[in-house]
Tab-separated table of C-alpha atoms and ligand atoms in Angstrom:
chain	number	residue	atom	x	y	z
V	24	MET	CA	-51.116	17.029	100.753
V	25	GLN	CA	-54.443	15.360	101.153
V	26	PHE	CA	-57.783	17.018	100.461
V	27	ARG	CA	-60.979	16.689	102.365
V	28	ALA	CA	-64.457	17.229	100.916
V	29	VAL	CA	-65.960	20.643	101.706
V	30	LYS	CA	-67.740	20.643	105.088
V	31	GLY	CA	-71.242	19.232	104.963
V	32	MET	CA	-70.752	17.805	101.487
V	33	ASN	CA	-70.632	14.018	101.195
V	34	ASP	CA	-69.220	11.512	98.682
V	35	ILE	CA	-71.560	8.754	97.797
V	36	LEU	CA	-69.342	5.704	97.240
V	37	PRO	CA	-70.179	2.828	94.954
V	38	ASN	CA	-71.101	0.503	97.876
V	39	GLU	CA	-73.859	2.996	98.944
V	40	VAL	CA	-75.062	3.908	95.551
V	41	GLY	CA	-77.356	0.871	95.141
V	42	ARG	CA	-79.692	2.272	97.779
V	43	TRP	CA	-79.726	5.622	95.964
V	44	HIS	CA	-80.603	3.929	92.664
V	45	ARG	CA	-83.421	2.142	94.462
V	46	LEU	CA	-85.010	5.287	95.902
V	47	GLU	CA	-84.514	7.292	92.723
V	48	GLY	CA	-85.845	4.430	90.530
V	49	GLU	CA	-88.924	4.031	92.683
V	50	PHE	CA	-89.519	7.700	92.610
V	51	ARG	CA	-89.218	8.055	88.831
V	52	SER	CA	-91.460	5.110	88.128
V	53	LEU	CA	-94.153	6.075	90.581
V	54	VAL	CA	-94.415	9.707	89.513
V	55	ALA	CA	-94.544	8.589	85.884
V	56	LEU	CA	-97.795	6.834	86.775
V	57	TYR	CA	-99.230	10.183	87.813
V	58	GLY	CA	-98.134	11.882	84.543
V	59	TYR	CA	-95.144	13.782	85.876
V	60	GLN	CA	-92.268	14.585	83.483
V	61	GLU	CA	-88.751	15.449	84.452
V	62	VAL	CA	-87.425	18.971	84.199
V	63	ARG	CA	-83.631	19.726	84.642
V	64	THR	CA	-82.740	23.256	85.558
V	65	PRO	CA	-79.330	24.776	86.228
V	66	LEU	CA	-77.702	24.499	89.680
V	67	LEU	CA	-76.858	28.208	89.509
V	68	GLU	CA	-79.549	30.885	89.377
V	69	HIS	CA	-79.512	34.657	89.841
V	70	THR	CA	-79.612	35.380	93.504
V	71	ASP	CA	-82.623	37.634	93.066
V	72	LEU	CA	-84.727	34.681	91.899
V	73	PHE	CA	-84.494	33.093	95.323
V	74	ALA	CA	-84.877	36.286	97.229
V	75	ARG	CA	-87.978	37.078	95.266
V	76	SER	CA	-89.602	33.697	95.320
V	77	ILE	CA	-88.495	32.103	98.583
V	78	GLY	CA	-88.696	35.451	100.495
V	79	GLU	CA	-86.203	37.864	101.946
V	80	THR	CA	-87.005	37.055	105.587
V	81	THR	CA	-86.637	33.291	105.374
V	82	ASP	CA	-83.861	31.302	106.983
V	83	VAL	CA	-82.777	30.077	103.621
V	84	VAL	CA	-82.383	33.464	102.048
V	85	GLU	CA	-81.173	35.290	105.200
V	86	LYS	CA	-78.398	32.854	106.073
V	87	GLU	CA	-78.276	29.622	104.128
V	88	MET	CA	-77.388	30.507	100.518
V	89	PHE	CA	-74.071	29.858	98.821
V	90	THR	CA	-73.816	33.114	96.898
V	91	PHE	CA	-70.969	34.626	94.962
V	92	GLU	CA	-70.195	37.276	92.462
V	93	ARG	CA	-69.071	36.567	88.951
V	94	SER	CA	-68.732	39.196	86.166
V	95	ARG	CA	-70.692	41.643	88.432
V	96	GLU	CA	-73.590	39.212	88.651
V	97	SER	CA	-74.746	37.745	91.943
V	98	LEU	CA	-75.213	34.017	91.553
V	99	THR	CA	-76.455	31.412	94.025
V	100	LEU	CA	-76.229	27.650	94.135
V	101	ARG	CA	-79.801	26.561	94.195
V	102	PRO	CA	-81.023	25.922	97.823
V	103	GLU	CA	-84.300	24.308	96.493
V	104	GLY	CA	-85.898	23.319	93.271
V	105	THR	CA	-89.190	25.105	93.041
V	106	ALA	CA	-87.791	28.648	92.179
V	107	GLY	CA	-85.809	27.270	89.253
V	108	ALA	CA	-88.725	25.164	87.954
V	109	ALA	CA	-91.149	28.127	88.247
V	110	ARG	CA	-88.627	30.424	86.456
V	111	ALA	CA	-88.297	27.857	83.643
V	112	TYR	CA	-92.096	27.517	83.464
V	113	VAL	CA	-92.394	31.293	82.919
V	114	ALA	CA	-89.361	31.699	80.686
V	115	HIS	CA	-90.526	29.010	78.261
V	116	LYS	CA	-94.138	30.142	78.276
V	117	GLN	CA	-95.131	26.672	79.293
V	118	HIS	CA	-98.662	27.880	80.179
V	119	GLY	CA	-99.202	28.564	76.467
V	120	ARG	CA	-98.463	25.017	75.557
V	121	GLU	CA	-100.774	23.102	77.883
V	122	PRO	CA	-103.253	24.070	80.579
V	123	VAL	CA	-101.711	21.726	83.237
V	124	SER	CA	-98.085	20.785	83.547
V	125	ARG	CA	-96.815	18.115	85.916
V	126	TRP	CA	-93.054	18.390	86.395
V	127	TYR	CA	-90.609	16.537	88.662
V	128	TYR	CA	-86.955	17.049	89.425
V	129	LEU	CA	-84.213	15.163	91.339
V	130	GLY	CA	-80.901	16.521	92.224
V	131	PRO	CA	-78.458	18.290	94.596
V	132	MET	CA	-79.344	21.438	96.538
V	133	PHE	CA	-77.044	23.680	98.619
V	134	ARG	CA	-77.599	25.331	101.958
V	135	ALA	CA	-74.948	26.730	104.324
V	136	GLU	CA	-76.378	25.100	107.435
V	137	GLN	CA	-74.691	23.681	110.471
V	138	PRO	CA	-74.116	19.986	109.382
V	139	GLN	CA	-75.610	17.228	111.512
V	140	ARG	CA	-77.365	13.975	111.066
V	141	GLY	CA	-79.931	14.413	108.262
V	142	ARG	CA	-78.770	18.000	107.595
V	143	TYR	CA	-76.012	18.689	105.101
V	144	ARG	CA	-74.680	21.523	103.027
V	145	GLN	CA	-75.045	19.630	99.781
V	146	PHE	CA	-78.081	17.370	99.915
V	147	HIS	CA	-80.548	15.875	97.425
V	148	GLN	CA	-84.151	16.566	96.861
V	149	ALA	CA	-86.717	14.950	94.666
V	150	GLY	CA	-89.799	17.085	94.063
V	151	CYS	CA	-92.934	17.461	92.006
V	152	GLU	CA	-94.730	20.585	90.798
V	153	VAL	CA	-98.187	20.852	89.264
V	154	PHE	CA	-98.937	24.099	87.460
V	155	GLY	CA	-102.437	25.075	86.348
V	156	ASP	CA	-104.687	22.920	88.554
V	157	ARG	CA	-106.357	24.807	91.498
V	158	GLY	CA	-107.041	21.610	93.471
V	159	PRO	CA	-107.992	20.384	95.926
V	160	LEU	CA	-108.082	17.010	94.260
V	161	VAL	CA	-104.556	17.299	93.053
V	162	ASP	CA	-103.407	18.363	96.568
V	163	ALA	CA	-104.805	15.154	98.037
V	164	GLU	CA	-103.544	13.042	95.207
V	165	MET	CA	-100.012	14.351	95.757
V	166	ILE	CA	-100.130	13.492	99.491
V	167	ASP	CA	-101.461	9.967	98.593
V	168	MET	CA	-98.639	9.479	96.090
V	169	LEU	CA	-96.006	10.396	98.744
V	170	CYS	CA	-97.539	7.918	101.232
V	171	THR	CA	-97.361	5.164	98.590
V	172	TYR	CA	-93.709	6.103	97.771
V	173	LEU	CA	-92.567	5.919	101.381
V	174	ARG	CA	-94.509	2.672	101.932
V	175	ARG	CA	-92.916	1.112	98.801
V	176	LEU	CA	-89.496	1.831	100.239
V	177	GLY	CA	-90.480	0.034	103.469
V	178	ILE	CA	-90.622	3.211	105.568
V	179	SER	CA	-93.143	2.899	108.405
V	180	GLY	CA	-94.578	5.259	110.991
V	181	ILE	CA	-95.498	7.852	108.392
V	182	GLU	CA	-97.303	10.919	109.756
V	183	VAL	CA	-99.076	13.370	107.568
V	184	SER	CA	-99.689	16.918	108.821
V	185	VAL	CA	-101.792	19.443	106.931
V	186	ASN	CA	-102.776	23.000	107.267
V	187	SER	CA	-104.072	25.878	105.158
V	188	ILE	CA	-102.703	29.372	105.346
V	189	GLY	CA	-105.388	30.709	102.978
V	190	GLY	CA	-104.963	33.447	100.427
V	191	ALA	CA	-103.596	37.037	100.825
V	192	GLY	CA	-106.710	38.212	102.593
V	193	ALA	CA	-106.698	35.527	105.272
V	194	ARG	CA	-102.998	35.967	105.814
V	195	GLU	CA	-103.261	39.715	106.301
V	196	ALA	CA	-106.125	39.148	108.862
V	197	TYR	CA	-104.113	36.435	110.568
V	198	ARG	CA	-100.956	38.556	110.661
V	199	GLU	CA	-102.823	41.174	112.698
V	200	ARG	CA	-104.354	38.547	115.076
V	201	LEU	CA	-101.071	36.822	115.530
V	202	LEU	CA	-99.243	40.117	116.153
V	203	ASP	CA	-101.906	41.011	118.762
V	204	PHE	CA	-101.162	37.765	120.387
V	205	LEU	CA	-97.379	37.772	120.190
V	206	ARG	CA	-96.596	41.412	120.930
V	207	PRO	CA	-97.185	41.120	124.663
V	208	ARG	CA	-95.053	37.945	124.571
V	209	ALA	CA	-92.202	39.501	122.498
V	210	GLY	CA	-89.944	39.558	125.620
V	211	SER	CA	-89.881	35.783	125.785
V	212	LEU	CA	-89.179	35.229	122.114
V	213	SER	CA	-85.727	34.335	120.741
V	214	PRO	CA	-83.794	37.540	119.718
V	215	HIS	CA	-84.062	36.553	116.053
V	216	ALA	CA	-87.821	35.985	116.169
V	217	ARG	CA	-88.265	39.332	118.074
V	218	ASP	CA	-86.312	41.191	115.462
V	219	ARG	CA	-88.503	39.858	112.666
V	220	LEU	CA	-91.782	39.871	114.572
V	221	GLU	CA	-93.284	42.898	112.834
V	222	VAL	CA	-91.981	41.886	109.447
V	223	ASN	CA	-92.907	38.275	109.391
V	224	PRO	CA	-94.727	37.073	112.528
V	225	LEU	CA	-95.762	33.810	110.829
V	226	ARG	CA	-92.201	32.660	111.047
V	227	VAL	CA	-92.412	32.524	114.802
V	228	LEU	CA	-94.688	29.481	114.400
V	229	ASP	CA	-92.078	27.761	112.269
V	230	SER	CA	-89.139	28.546	114.553
V	231	LYS	CA	-87.139	25.591	115.982
V	232	ASP	CA	-86.162	27.668	119.012
V	233	GLU	CA	-87.880	26.390	122.190
V	234	ARG	CA	-88.618	29.940	123.411
V	235	ASP	CA	-90.490	30.681	120.212
V	236	GLN	CA	-92.338	27.313	120.395
V	237	ALA	CA	-93.436	27.966	123.932
V	238	ALA	CA	-94.590	31.512	123.184
V	239	ALA	CA	-96.607	30.302	120.150
V	240	ARG	CA	-98.265	27.395	121.853
V	241	ASP	CA	-101.728	28.950	122.308
V	242	ALA	CA	-101.535	31.225	119.314
V	243	PRO	CA	-104.806	31.593	117.396
V	244	SER	CA	-105.275	29.181	114.414
V	245	ILE	CA	-105.114	30.607	110.936
V	246	LEU	CA	-107.961	28.177	110.030
V	247	GLU	CA	-110.260	30.477	111.957
V	248	VAL	CA	-109.746	33.435	109.569
V	249	LEU	CA	-109.977	31.575	106.230
V	250	GLU	CA	-112.129	33.264	103.664
V	251	ASP	CA	-114.997	31.438	101.940
V	252	GLU	CA	-112.925	30.395	98.913
V	253	ASP	CA	-110.036	29.233	101.114
V	254	ARG	CA	-112.370	27.295	103.386
V	255	ALA	CA	-114.000	25.546	100.437
V	256	HIS	CA	-110.593	24.425	99.210
V	257	TRP	CA	-109.516	23.332	102.668
V	258	GLU	CA	-112.659	21.284	103.291
V	259	GLY	CA	-112.282	19.811	99.815
V	260	LEU	CA	-108.776	18.699	100.660
V	261	CYS	CA	-109.836	17.106	103.964
V	262	ALA	CA	-112.763	15.337	102.197
V	263	SER	CA	-110.445	14.021	99.432
V	264	LEU	CA	-107.896	12.723	102.049
V	265	ASP	CA	-110.824	10.903	103.763
V	266	VAL	CA	-111.943	9.322	100.524
V	267	LEU	CA	-108.395	8.033	100.087
V	268	GLY	CA	-108.322	6.770	103.585
V	269	ILE	CA	-105.309	8.817	104.506
V	270	ALA	CA	-104.902	9.498	108.239
V	271	TYR	CA	-103.746	13.014	108.826
V	272	THR	CA	-103.258	15.521	111.552
V	273	VAL	CA	-104.403	19.172	111.184
V	274	ASP	CA	-101.456	21.254	112.506
V	275	PRO	CA	-102.516	24.916	112.694
V	276	ARG	CA	-98.856	25.710	113.550
V	277	LEU	CA	-97.621	24.332	110.246
V	278	VAL	CA	-96.532	27.370	108.257
V	279	ARG	CA	-93.263	26.174	106.817
V	280	GLY	CA	-90.164	28.098	106.184
V	281	LEU	CA	-90.666	29.493	102.715
V	282	ASP	CA	-92.732	32.525	102.019
V	283	TYR	CA	-94.236	31.558	98.795
V	284	TYR	CA	-96.983	29.305	100.110
V	285	THR	CA	-100.678	30.031	99.824
V	286	GLY	CA	-103.496	27.709	100.999
V	287	THR	CA	-102.645	23.980	101.439
V	288	LEU	CA	-99.478	23.110	103.381
V	289	PHE	CA	-98.314	19.667	104.238
V	290	GLU	CA	-95.500	17.729	105.736
V	291	LEU	CA	-94.683	14.078	106.065
V	292	ASN	CA	-92.693	12.740	109.025
V	293	ALA	CA	-91.592	9.238	109.754
V	294	THR	CA	-90.604	7.443	112.967
V	295	SER	CA	-88.849	4.474	111.371
V	296	GLY	CA	-85.179	4.012	110.894
V	297	ASP	CA	-82.446	6.223	112.124
V	298	LEU	CA	-83.727	9.658	111.579
V	299	GLY	CA	-83.214	11.269	114.948
V	300	ALA	CA	-84.312	14.881	115.300
V	301	GLN	CA	-84.422	15.679	111.603
V	302	ASN	CA	-87.498	13.520	110.874
V	303	THR	CA	-89.364	15.676	108.339
V	304	LEU	CA	-89.001	13.830	105.104
V	305	VAL	CA	-91.221	15.936	102.881
V	306	GLY	CA	-92.513	19.481	102.884
V	307	GLY	CA	-94.880	20.902	100.351
V	308	GLY	CA	-97.782	23.188	99.635
V	309	ARG	CA	-99.592	25.457	97.242
V	310	TYR	CA	-98.012	28.610	95.842
V	311	ASP	CA	-100.721	30.171	93.681
V	312	SER	CA	-99.069	33.560	93.375
V	313	MET	CA	-95.484	32.611	92.602
V	314	ILE	CA	-95.785	32.377	88.790
V	315	GLU	CA	-97.241	35.909	88.700
V	316	THR	CA	-94.586	37.153	91.145
V	317	LEU	CA	-91.955	35.879	88.680
V	318	GLY	CA	-93.542	37.756	85.770
V	319	GLY	CA	-95.813	35.055	84.387
V	320	PRO	CA	-99.545	34.811	84.069
V	321	SER	CA	-101.783	33.960	86.991
V	322	VAL	CA	-101.355	30.184	87.155
V	323	SER	CA	-101.953	28.211	90.403
V	324	ALA	CA	-99.296	25.735	91.491
V	325	ILE	CA	-98.580	23.085	94.116
V	326	GLY	CA	-95.424	21.148	94.886
V	327	PHE	CA	-93.390	19.310	97.370
V	328	ALA	CA	-89.707	18.563	98.021
V	329	MET	CA	-88.365	15.477	99.717
V	330	GLY	CA	-84.971	15.147	101.366
V	331	LEU	CA	-83.302	12.039	99.933
V	332	GLU	CA	-80.623	11.595	102.661
V	333	ARG	CA	-83.405	11.512	105.196
V	334	ILE	CA	-85.316	8.996	103.160
V	335	LEU	CA	-82.168	6.854	103.161
V	336	LEU	CA	-81.894	7.138	106.978
V	337	ALA	CA	-85.541	6.097	107.332
V	338	MET	CA	-85.322	3.172	104.816
V	339	PRO	CA	-84.665	-0.334	106.163
V	340	ASP	CA	-81.151	-1.492	105.467
V	341	ASP	CA	-81.929	-4.027	102.783
V	342	THR	CA	-79.089	-3.526	100.344
V	343	PRO	CA	-80.263	-4.684	96.962
V	344	ALA	CA	-78.797	-8.039	95.824
V	345	SER	CA	-75.904	-7.537	93.440
V	346	VAL	CA	-76.221	-8.775	89.885
V	347	PRO	CA	-74.614	-12.070	89.054
V	348	ARG	CA	-71.089	-11.485	87.837
V	349	CYS	CA	-68.775	-13.509	85.700
V	350	TYR	CA	-65.018	-13.219	86.203
V	351	VAL	CA	-62.592	-13.681	83.283
V	352	ALA	CA	-59.141	-14.857	84.278
V	353	PRO	CA	-56.533	-14.960	81.400
V	354	ILE	CA	-53.115	-16.543	81.829
V	355	GLY	CA	-50.418	-15.195	79.496
V	356	ALA	CA	-50.437	-12.441	76.870
V	357	PRO	CA	-52.172	-14.338	74.033
V	358	ALA	CA	-54.957	-15.322	76.367
V	359	GLN	CA	-55.321	-11.722	77.590
V	360	HIS	CA	-56.101	-10.536	74.080
V	361	ALA	CA	-58.464	-13.433	73.522
V	362	SER	CA	-60.124	-12.515	76.799
V	363	LEU	CA	-60.721	-8.908	75.710
V	364	LEU	CA	-62.871	-10.285	72.843
V	365	LEU	CA	-64.550	-12.921	75.012
V	366	ALA	CA	-65.497	-10.284	77.652
V	367	ARG	CA	-66.856	-8.046	74.879
V	368	GLU	CA	-69.020	-10.784	73.551
V	369	LEU	CA	-70.242	-11.764	76.972
V	370	ARG	CA	-71.242	-8.177	77.773
V	371	ALA	CA	-73.046	-7.859	74.440
V	372	ALA	CA	-75.069	-10.838	75.579
V	373	GLY	CA	-76.009	-9.012	78.730
V	374	VAL	CA	-73.597	-10.670	81.167
V	375	THR	CA	-71.717	-8.526	83.786
V	376	VAL	CA	-68.001	-9.240	83.346
V	377	ASP	CA	-65.010	-8.389	85.403
V	378	LEU	CA	-61.888	-8.936	83.271
V	379	ASP	CA	-58.687	-9.348	85.296
V	380	GLY	CA	-56.035	-7.456	83.413
V	381	ARG	CA	-53.362	-7.597	86.195
V	382	GLY	CA	-51.398	-10.572	84.841
V	383	ASN	CA	-51.424	-12.192	88.183
V	384	SER	CA	-51.294	-15.935	88.973
V	385	LEU	CA	-54.383	-18.070	88.554
V	386	ARG	CA	-54.568	-18.573	92.264
V	387	SER	CA	-54.753	-14.863	93.003
V	388	MET	CA	-57.331	-14.334	90.202
V	389	LEU	CA	-59.533	-17.042	91.629
V	390	ARG	CA	-59.271	-15.536	95.059
V	391	ARG	CA	-60.365	-12.172	93.633
V	392	ALA	CA	-63.244	-13.839	91.742
V	393	ASP	CA	-64.396	-15.361	95.059
V	394	ALA	CA	-63.989	-12.132	96.987
V	395	ILE	CA	-66.341	-10.159	94.642
V	396	GLY	CA	-68.876	-12.893	94.819
V	397	ALA	CA	-68.626	-13.871	91.128
V	398	ARG	CA	-70.898	-16.709	90.148
V	399	LEU	CA	-68.596	-18.051	87.432
V	400	CYS	CA	-64.878	-17.783	86.659
V	401	LEU	CA	-63.771	-18.286	83.032
V	402	VAL	CA	-60.159	-19.420	82.752
V	403	LEU	CA	-58.286	-19.013	79.539
V	404	GLY	CA	-54.624	-19.931	79.005
V	405	ASP	CA	-52.371	-21.218	76.185
V	406	SER	CA	-53.621	-24.754	76.349
V	407	GLU	CA	-57.237	-23.624	76.356
V	408	LEU	CA	-56.567	-21.407	73.350
V	409	GLU	CA	-54.968	-24.326	71.526
V	410	ALA	CA	-57.838	-26.663	72.258
V	411	GLY	CA	-60.420	-23.964	71.390
V	412	ILE	CA	-62.132	-24.197	74.717
V	413	VAL	CA	-62.717	-22.188	77.917
V	414	GLN	CA	-62.668	-23.555	81.445
V	415	VAL	CA	-65.865	-22.554	83.204
V	416	LYS	CA	-65.655	-22.780	86.954
V	417	ASP	CA	-68.818	-22.526	89.007
V	418	LEU	CA	-67.642	-20.883	92.198
V	419	GLY	CA	-70.849	-21.749	94.091
V	420	GLN	CA	-70.920	-25.478	93.213
V	421	HIS	CA	-67.136	-25.913	93.033
V	422	THR	CA	-67.475	-27.723	89.664
V	423	GLN	CA	-65.769	-26.997	86.423
V	424	ASP	CA	-66.345	-27.762	82.807
V	425	ARG	CA	-64.507	-27.374	79.505
V	426	VAL	CA	-66.823	-25.560	77.092
V	427	ASP	CA	-66.222	-24.954	73.384
V	428	ARG	CA	-65.209	-21.412	72.705
V	429	GLY	CA	-68.067	-21.196	70.181
V	430	GLN	CA	-70.710	-22.059	72.841
V	431	VAL	CA	-69.323	-20.443	75.846
V	432	VAL	CA	-71.119	-17.116	75.533
V	433	ASP	CA	-74.517	-18.794	75.177
V	434	ARG	CA	-73.841	-21.171	77.971
V	435	VAL	CA	-72.679	-18.482	80.356
V	436	ALA	CA	-75.562	-16.139	79.392
V	437	ARG	CA	-78.109	-18.872	80.053
V	438	LEU	CA	-76.512	-19.857	83.426
V	439	VAL	CA	-76.565	-16.281	84.583
V	440	ALA	CA	-80.087	-15.531	83.370
V	441	THR	CA	-81.613	-18.575	85.026
V	442	GLY	CA	-79.786	-17.615	88.250
V	443	SER	CA	-78.515	-21.195	88.349
V	444	ARG	CA	-75.146	-21.803	89.971
V	445	GLN	CA	-75.114	-25.196	88.398
V	446	ILE	CA	-73.068	-25.799	85.292
V	447	ALA	CA	-74.625	-28.313	82.870
V	448	THR	CA	-72.666	-31.462	83.154
V	449	GLN	CA	-72.940	-32.791	79.575
V	450	PRO	CA	-69.657	-32.717	77.740
V	451	SER	CA	-69.247	-29.735	75.540
V	452	GLY	CA	-70.292	-30.127	71.981
V	453	ASP	CA	-73.433	-32.202	73.033
V	454	GLU	CA	-75.664	-29.126	73.365
V	455	PRO	CA	-79.064	-29.334	71.744
N	529	ATP	P1	-85.948	21.915	108.134
N	529	ATP	O1	-87.062	22.440	108.932
N	529	ATP	O2	-85.566	20.514	108.566
N	529	ATP	O3	-84.763	22.812	108.059
N	529	ATP	P2	-86.906	23.028	105.722
N	529	ATP	O4	-88.173	23.510	106.102
N	529	ATP	O5	-85.680	23.884	105.638
N	529	ATP	O6	-86.450	21.783	106.663
N	529	ATP	P3	-87.607	22.438	103.009
N	529	ATP	O7	-86.950	23.629	102.477
N	529	ATP	O8	-89.063	22.335	103.053
N	529	ATP	O9	-87.060	22.097	104.478
N	529	ATP	O10	-87.026	21.088	102.261
N	529	ATP	C1	-87.844	19.973	102.089
N	529	ATP	C2	-87.068	18.816	102.658
N	529	ATP	O11	-85.720	18.741	102.205
N	529	ATP	C3	-87.021	18.691	104.114
N	529	ATP	O12	-88.132	18.206	104.653
N	529	ATP	C4	-85.818	17.774	104.359
N	529	ATP	O13	-86.167	16.425	104.207
N	529	ATP	C5	-84.899	18.156	103.216
N	529	ATP	N1	-83.876	19.089	103.679
N	529	ATP	C6	-83.991	20.458	103.783
N	529	ATP	N2	-82.807	20.941	104.216
N	529	ATP	C7	-81.909	19.926	104.260
N	529	ATP	C8	-80.551	19.790	104.605
N	529	ATP	N3	-79.773	20.873	104.868
N	529	ATP	N4	-79.909	18.595	104.555
N	529	ATP	C9	-80.634	17.457	104.189
N	529	ATP	N5	-81.935	17.525	103.907
N	529	ATP	C10	-82.620	18.765	103.932
N	530	MG	MG1	-84.173	24.453	106.900
């Protein structure tokens, strides 16, 4: 009986993981420059947390959550990272420790969606949250940081869309305007959007259904009903983006899927690579009322989440060069034990070592050393042990040298560090 991975959940094999390390490493080092610190929250949370913060009438909560009962508690695999981070922020009274907190996270998320290219059931997000800064400077800085990140990974054709959905007042006013506009068009909406029209008309704007998109084409813009404070923030954001020289599109239809947003909303798309239809890499925005909704004080917040599988699809295929490796090939039992010690010493000196423990012929060990692209192969048999030396074969130069056992670690470490494939040709023992 063979097992398959669960639908929509992928293995990441060692030959792919180098690219993951690259994008994760770039992320961690860039956000650190902006003062973000990592937070790690559980993969499971109480279902209510997501219902409350993401919103009951969102796609995520309505149909995408992996939810199950355990000891009469309803638990859900996290579909996104903001709810857990906000819960932790409140639970640990973080607001009492510092006026502004900058947190980031990176890890798997779970949504029961129809799997397709760029859309999976277990996928990975990296995200940032800033608590306690009302913006708009921090909003613009966040977008700028994201552009820098994508550029550093070689992703081109980056498009930034921004919008503001204002505060509660503006949204209430807009709701009415939008309903006035959509009610006469309800007949042409998708059944799902029609059902939810009165509850959450804004979601029609975010629908991927062509019927909804067509009906919403000439809908009024929410920017028209912003209140003074919302407008000041919005203009502040646009001015800051201009100062930073970021080209952006104002998209009045950008409302995004999750209910918790207030004010600034943004998305980053890319045209490079192999993205296909799922070309939204990053979604983010301000959620100034969430902390209070979750029982905390009134603390403003802004964040984004980026889909790492989509980043990988957009990234050029420049697999990072592998580290120089050294292959240790022992012949016979005594040499095997001696090789265990030699390999340990080499690794302590920072050399990557593959020790062949299979007891195969020298020929087959050399073939294997070549196949993995090892730079050096160290051969050790009875006669080498007796003479107190190691044969060092340079697989690039096709040269070999007998090196004193006492000097071999130094010599190999130096060869690997300088990136040289050339083995020094002086006879062993004549080292300075
Ligand atoms: P979409 O409109 O594509 O469904 P979304 O609005 O549901 O996206 P968010 O919840 O804002 O997405 O998540 C932020 C980012 O996470 C997305 O822009 C995308 O890059 C990524 N993402 C979301 N869902 C998935 C998924 N099922 N598989 C892979 N990546 C995803
Ligand atoms: Mg979605």
